[in-house]
């Protein structure tokens, strides 16, 4: 991809890069991997955790993508991944889809590069939510708030 970051937050950075490459004039829709290569290759099987998949999905959307899909879900061989990770994240997205797809508010930026400000207009009111993009900081905040 040409992006130095090879971690979870690289997805949002890739969305930003793609938006810049098309002058913010085309919709960017991300396809996230929903299977483990190890299930087919016999190598180590790694599925993302709930927090990892949730972070990657929201990072794509709050970085300027219009949505995310989960590619290759027919290859899931671990029912626990579907039941405990993929389905709950998908369900949550459906529950907040009205917020995620609402009209954008004028471009607002945070002074900290690790925080996106996700701004939307709903029923004539502006809402701004800080979105932490550094995954470890995200986990730390989750722990402090007692969410994890």
PDB file of C-alpha atoms in Angstrom:
ATOM      1  CA  UNK A   1       0.000   0.000   0.000  1.00  0.00           C
ATOM      2  CA  UNK A   2       2.982   2.306   0.438  1.00  0.00           C
ATOM      3  CA  UNK A   3       1.806   3.267   3.926  1.00  0.00           C
ATOM      4  CA  UNK A   4       4.417   2.950   6.679  1.00  0.00           C
ATOM      5  CA  UNK A   5       1.840   1.912   9.275  1.00  0.00           C
ATOM      6  CA  UNK A   6       1.181  -1.819   8.834  1.00  0.00           C
ATOM      7  CA  UNK A   7      -1.023  -2.050  11.921  1.00  0.00           C
ATOM      8  CA  UNK A   8      -4.749  -1.785  12.464  1.00  0.00           C
ATOM      9  CA  UNK A   9      -4.815   1.983  11.979  1.00  0.00           C
ATOM     10  CA  UNK A  10      -3.385   1.601   8.469  1.00  0.00           C
ATOM     11  CA  UNK A  11      -6.924   1.078   7.131  1.00  0.00           C
ATOM     12  CA  UNK A  12      -8.068   4.576   8.036  1.00  0.00           C
ATOM     13  CA  UNK A  13      -4.834   6.009   6.647  1.00  0.00           C
ATOM     14  CA  UNK A  14      -5.438   4.117   3.402  1.00  0.00           C
ATOM     15  CA  UNK A  15      -8.959   5.587   3.156  1.00  0.00           C
ATOM     16  CA  UNK A  16      -7.507   9.082   3.649  1.00  0.00           C
ATOM     17  CA  UNK A  17      -4.908   8.363   0.952  1.00  0.00           C
ATOM     18  CA  UNK A  18      -7.552   7.129  -1.501  1.00  0.00           C
ATOM     19  CA  UNK A  19      -9.768  10.158  -0.818  1.00  0.00           C
ATOM     20  CA  UNK A  20      -6.839  12.475  -1.526  1.00  0.00           C
ATOM     21  CA  UNK A  21      -5.976  10.585  -4.716  1.00  0.00           C
ATOM     22  CA  UNK A  22      -9.432  11.233  -6.151  1.00  0.00           C
ATOM     23  CA  UNK A  23      -9.828  14.755  -4.779  1.00  0.00           C
ATOM     24  CA  UNK A  24     -12.514  13.653  -2.313  1.00  0.00           C
ATOM     25  CA  UNK A  25     -14.856  13.256  -5.292  1.00  0.00           C
ATOM     26  CA  UNK A  26     -15.421   9.483  -5.264  1.00  0.00           C
ATOM     27  CA  UNK A  27     -16.934   7.201  -2.628  1.00  0.00           C
ATOM     28  CA  UNK A  28     -14.416   4.980  -0.876  1.00  0.00           C
ATOM     29  CA  UNK A  29     -15.839   1.643   0.273  1.00  0.00           C
ATOM     30  CA  UNK A  30     -13.449  -0.690   2.104  1.00  0.00           C
ATOM     31  CA  UNK A  31     -13.493  -4.483   1.954  1.00  0.00           C
ATOM     32  CA  UNK A  32     -12.140  -5.970   5.177  1.00  0.00           C
ATOM     33  CA  UNK A  33     -10.959  -9.572   5.355  1.00  0.00           C
ATOM     34  CA  UNK A  34     -13.446 -11.777   7.238  1.00  0.00           C
ATOM     35  CA  UNK A  35     -11.520 -15.029   7.253  1.00  0.00           C
ATOM     36  CA  UNK A  36      -8.165 -16.369   8.392  1.00  0.00           C
ATOM     37  CA  UNK A  37      -5.662 -17.401   5.726  1.00  0.00           C
ATOM     38  CA  UNK A  38      -4.394 -20.047   8.128  1.00  0.00           C
ATOM     39  CA  UNK A  39      -7.674 -21.954   7.788  1.00  0.00           C
ATOM     40  CA  UNK A  40      -6.759 -22.684   4.146  1.00  0.00           C
ATOM     41  CA  UNK A  41      -2.969 -22.829   4.321  1.00  0.00           C
ATOM     42  CA  UNK A  42      -2.478 -24.846   7.480  1.00  0.00           C
ATOM     43  CA  UNK A  43      -0.427 -22.019   8.994  1.00  0.00           C
ATOM     44  CA  UNK A  44      -1.265 -20.185  12.204  1.00  0.00           C
ATOM     45  CA  UNK A  45      -4.950 -19.169  12.295  1.00  0.00           C
ATOM     46  CA  UNK A  46      -5.469 -15.552  13.335  1.00  0.00           C
ATOM     47  CA  UNK A  47      -8.860 -13.893  13.426  1.00  0.00           C
ATOM     48  CA  UNK A  48      -9.244 -10.313  14.677  1.00  0.00           C
ATOM     49  CA  UNK A  49     -10.720  -9.815  18.137  1.00  0.00           C
ATOM     50  CA  UNK A  50     -13.984  -7.948  18.605  1.00  0.00           C
ATOM     51  CA  UNK A  51     -12.106  -4.764  19.546  1.00  0.00           C
ATOM     52  CA  UNK A  52      -9.721  -5.065  16.593  1.00  0.00           C
ATOM     53  CA  UNK A  53     -12.466  -5.579  13.994  1.00  0.00           C
ATOM     54  CA  UNK A  54     -14.608  -2.874  15.549  1.00  0.00           C
ATOM     55  CA  UNK A  55     -11.701  -0.430  15.524  1.00  0.00           C
ATOM     56  CA  UNK A  56     -10.720  -1.211  11.918  1.00  0.00           C
ATOM     57  CA  UNK A  57     -14.300  -0.826  10.715  1.00  0.00           C
ATOM     58  CA  UNK A  58     -14.938   2.480  12.463  1.00  0.00           C
ATOM     59  CA  UNK A  59     -11.478   3.732  11.477  1.00  0.00           C
ATOM     60  CA  UNK A  60     -12.389   3.190   7.806  1.00  0.00           C
ATOM     61  CA  UNK A  61     -15.717   4.974   8.112  1.00  0.00           C
ATOM     62  CA  UNK A  62     -14.617   7.862  10.325  1.00  0.00           C
ATOM     63  CA  UNK A  63     -11.576   8.449   8.109  1.00  0.00           C
ATOM     64  CA  UNK A  64     -13.829   9.255   5.183  1.00  0.00           C
ATOM     65  CA  UNK A  65     -14.986   5.909   3.804  1.00  0.00           C
ATOM     66  CA  UNK A  66     -18.674   5.523   3.032  1.00  0.00           C
ATOM     67  CA  UNK A  67     -18.767   1.991   4.381  1.00  0.00           C
ATOM     68  CA  UNK A  68     -17.064  -1.314   4.901  1.00  0.00           C
ATOM     69  CA  UNK A  69     -17.875  -4.854   3.901  1.00  0.00           C
ATOM     70  CA  UNK A  70     -16.496  -8.127   5.164  1.00  0.00           C
ATOM     71  CA  UNK A  71     -15.024 -10.100   2.288  1.00  0.00           C
ATOM     72  CA  UNK A  72     -14.621 -13.878   2.388  1.00  0.00           C
ATOM     73  CA  UNK A  73     -17.005 -14.610   5.232  1.00  0.00           C
ATOM     74  CA  UNK A  74     -17.972 -17.845   3.495  1.00  0.00           C
ATOM     75  CA  UNK A  75     -14.464 -19.045   4.435  1.00  0.00           C
ATOM     76  CA  UNK A  76     -14.967 -18.643   8.186  1.00  0.00           C
ATOM     77  CA  UNK A  77     -14.231 -21.990   9.812  1.00  0.00           C
ATOM     78  CA  UNK A  78     -14.451 -20.737  13.373  1.00  0.00           C
ATOM     79  CA  UNK A  79     -18.099 -20.239  14.416  1.00  0.00           C
ATOM     80  CA  UNK A  80     -16.966 -18.309  17.518  1.00  0.00           C
ATOM     81  CA  UNK A  81     -15.448 -15.618  15.274  1.00  0.00           C
ATOM     82  CA  UNK A  82     -18.764 -15.162  13.498  1.00  0.00           C
ATOM     83  CA  UNK A  83     -20.877 -15.315  16.679  1.00  0.00           C
ATOM     84  CA  UNK A  84     -18.632 -13.259  18.986  1.00  0.00           C
ATOM     85  CA  UNK A  85     -16.917 -10.844  16.592  1.00  0.00           C
ATOM     86  CA  UNK A  86     -18.290 -10.424  13.065  1.00  0.00           C
ATOM     87  CA  UNK A  87     -22.007 -10.570  13.879  1.00  0.00           C
ATOM     88  CA  UNK A  88     -21.831  -8.216  16.926  1.00  0.00           C
ATOM     89  CA  UNK A  89     -19.777  -5.617  15.008  1.00  0.00           C
ATOM     90  CA  UNK A  90     -22.167  -5.830  12.032  1.00  0.00           C
ATOM     91  CA  UNK A  91     -25.176  -5.503  14.320  1.00  0.00           C
ATOM     92  CA  UNK A  92     -23.686  -2.454  16.032  1.00  0.00           C
ATOM     93  CA  UNK A  93     -23.040  -0.821  12.654  1.00  0.00           C
ATOM     94  CA  UNK A  94     -26.661  -1.374  11.706  1.00  0.00           C
ATOM     95  CA  UNK A  95     -27.798   0.212  14.985  1.00  0.00           C
ATOM     96  CA  UNK A  96     -25.727   3.386  14.418  1.00  0.00           C
ATOM     97  CA  UNK A  97     -26.067   3.536  10.638  1.00  0.00           C
ATOM     98  CA  UNK A  98     -28.232   6.672  10.841  1.00  0.00           C
ATOM     99  CA  UNK A  99     -25.373   8.529  12.507  1.00  0.00           C
ATOM    100  CA  UNK A 100     -22.697   7.123  10.216  1.00  0.00           C
ATOM    101  CA  UNK A 101     -24.598   8.057   7.055  1.00  0.00           C
ATOM    102  CA  UNK A 102     -25.905  11.468   8.159  1.00  0.00           C
ATOM    103  CA  UNK A 103     -24.838  14.614   6.301  1.00  0.00           C
ATOM    104  CA  UNK A 104     -21.286  15.735   7.032  1.00  0.00           C
ATOM    105  CA  UNK A 105     -20.673  18.960   8.892  1.00  0.00           C
ATOM    106  CA  UNK A 106     -17.991  21.321   7.548  1.00  0.00           C
ATOM    107  CA  UNK A 107     -14.531  19.812   7.775  1.00  0.00           C
ATOM    108  CA  UNK A 108     -13.381  20.051  11.386  1.00  0.00           C
ATOM    109  CA  UNK A 109      -9.946  18.889  12.526  1.00  0.00           C
ATOM    110  CA  UNK A 110      -8.366  18.116  15.882  1.00  0.00           C
ATOM    111  CA  UNK A 111      -4.932  19.447  16.740  1.00  0.00           C
ATOM    112  CA  UNK A 112      -3.825  15.909  17.733  1.00  0.00           C
ATOM    113  CA  UNK A 113      -3.016  13.699  14.709  1.00  0.00           C
ATOM    114  CA  UNK A 114      -4.278  10.612  16.569  1.00  0.00           C
ATOM    115  CA  UNK A 115      -7.815  11.972  16.825  1.00  0.00           C
ATOM    116  CA  UNK A 116     -10.332  12.444  14.013  1.00  0.00           C
ATOM    117  CA  UNK A 117     -13.353  14.600  14.658  1.00  0.00           C
ATOM    118  CA  UNK A 118     -16.362  12.831  13.191  1.00  0.00           C
ATOM    119  CA  UNK A 119     -18.943  15.557  12.572  1.00  0.00           C
ATOM    120  CA  UNK A 120     -22.483  14.952  11.371  1.00  0.00           C
ATOM    121  CA  UNK A 121     -25.745  16.885  11.155  1.00  0.00           C
ATOM    122  CA  UNK A 122     -28.876  15.155  12.408  1.00  0.00           C
ATOM    123  CA  UNK A 123     -32.274  16.886  12.531  1.00  0.00           C
ATOM    124  CA  UNK A 124     -30.678  20.319  12.110  1.00  0.00           C
ATOM    125  CA  UNK A 125     -28.211  19.815  14.966  1.00  0.00           C
ATOM    126  CA  UNK A 126     -24.451  19.351  14.631  1.00  0.00           C
ATOM    127  CA  UNK A 127     -22.768  16.514  16.482  1.00  0.00           C
ATOM    128  CA  UNK A 128     -19.001  16.081  16.790  1.00  0.00           C
ATOM    129  CA  UNK A 129     -17.408  12.939  18.189  1.00  0.00           C
ATOM    130  CA  UNK A 130     -13.681  12.505  18.790  1.00  0.00           C
ATOM    131  CA  UNK A 131     -12.443   9.267  17.229  1.00  0.00           C
ATOM    132  CA  UNK A 132      -9.127   7.956  18.510  1.00  0.00           C
ATOM    133  CA  UNK A 133      -7.074   6.510  15.664  1.00  0.00           C
ATOM    134  CA  UNK A 134      -4.067   5.120  17.517  1.00  0.00           C
ATOM    135  CA  UNK A 135      -5.207   1.598  18.445  1.00  0.00           C
ATOM    136  CA  UNK A 136      -3.258   1.311  21.701  1.00  0.00           C
ATOM    137  CA  UNK A 137      -4.652   4.639  22.887  1.00  0.00           C
ATOM    138  CA  UNK A 138      -8.110   3.351  21.934  1.00  0.00           C
ATOM    139  CA  UNK A 139      -7.611   0.239  24.077  1.00  0.00           C
ATOM    140  CA  UNK A 140      -6.301   2.299  26.979  1.00  0.00           C
ATOM    141  CA  UNK A 141      -9.362   4.556  26.931  1.00  0.00           C
ATOM    142  CA  UNK A 142     -11.619   1.497  26.720  1.00  0.00           C
ATOM    143  CA  UNK A 143      -9.919   0.009  29.794  1.00  0.00           C
ATOM    144  CA  UNK A 144     -10.079   3.267  31.763  1.00  0.00           C
ATOM    145  CA  UNK A 145     -13.776   3.619  30.980  1.00  0.00           C
ATOM    146  CA  UNK A 146     -14.418   0.013  31.996  1.00  0.00           C
ATOM    147  CA  UNK A 147     -15.706  -0.947  28.540  1.00  0.00           C
ATOM    148  CA  UNK A 148     -13.299  -3.874  28.088  1.00  0.00           C
TER     149      UNK A 148
END
